[in-house]
Coordinates of C-alpha atoms in Angstrom, one line a residue:
X2 CA -20.0 8.5 6.9
X3 CA -19.2 7.4 10.2
X4 CA -18.6 3.6 8.7
X5 CA -16.0 5.3 6.1
X6 CA -14.2 7.3 9.0
X7 CA -14.0 4.1 11.1
X8 CA -12.7 2.1 8.2
X9 CA -9.9 4.6 7.5
X10 CA -9.0 4.8 11.2
X11 CA -8.6 0.9 11.2
X12 CA -6.6 0.7 8.1
X13 CA -4.2 3.5 9.7
X14 CA -4.0 1.8 12.9
X15 CA -3.0 -1.4 11.0
X16 CA -0.4 0.1 9.0
X17 CA 1.3 1.9 11.9
X18 CA 1.1 -1.2 13.9
X19 CA 2.9 -3.3 11.1
X20 CA 5.4 -0.5 10.7
X21 CA 6.1 -0.6 14.3
X22 CA 6.5 -4.4 14.3
X23 CA 8.9 -4.0 11.2
X24 CA 10.8 -1.7 13.0
X25 CA 11.1 -4.0 16.3
X26 CA 12.0 -7.1 14.1
X27 CA 15.0 -5.0 12.6
X28 CA 16.1 -3.9 16.0
X29 CA 16.1 -7.5 17.3
X30 CA 18.0 -8.7 14.3
X31 CA 20.8 -6.3 14.9
X32 CA 20.8 -7.0 18.8

């Protein structure tokens, strides 16, 4: 169970990190 939770948390963090980097790149292109 702990292993599954860790995997979900890791995947969730990766998705949000990618989304954040995407938004930053959009702002960089506009500026």
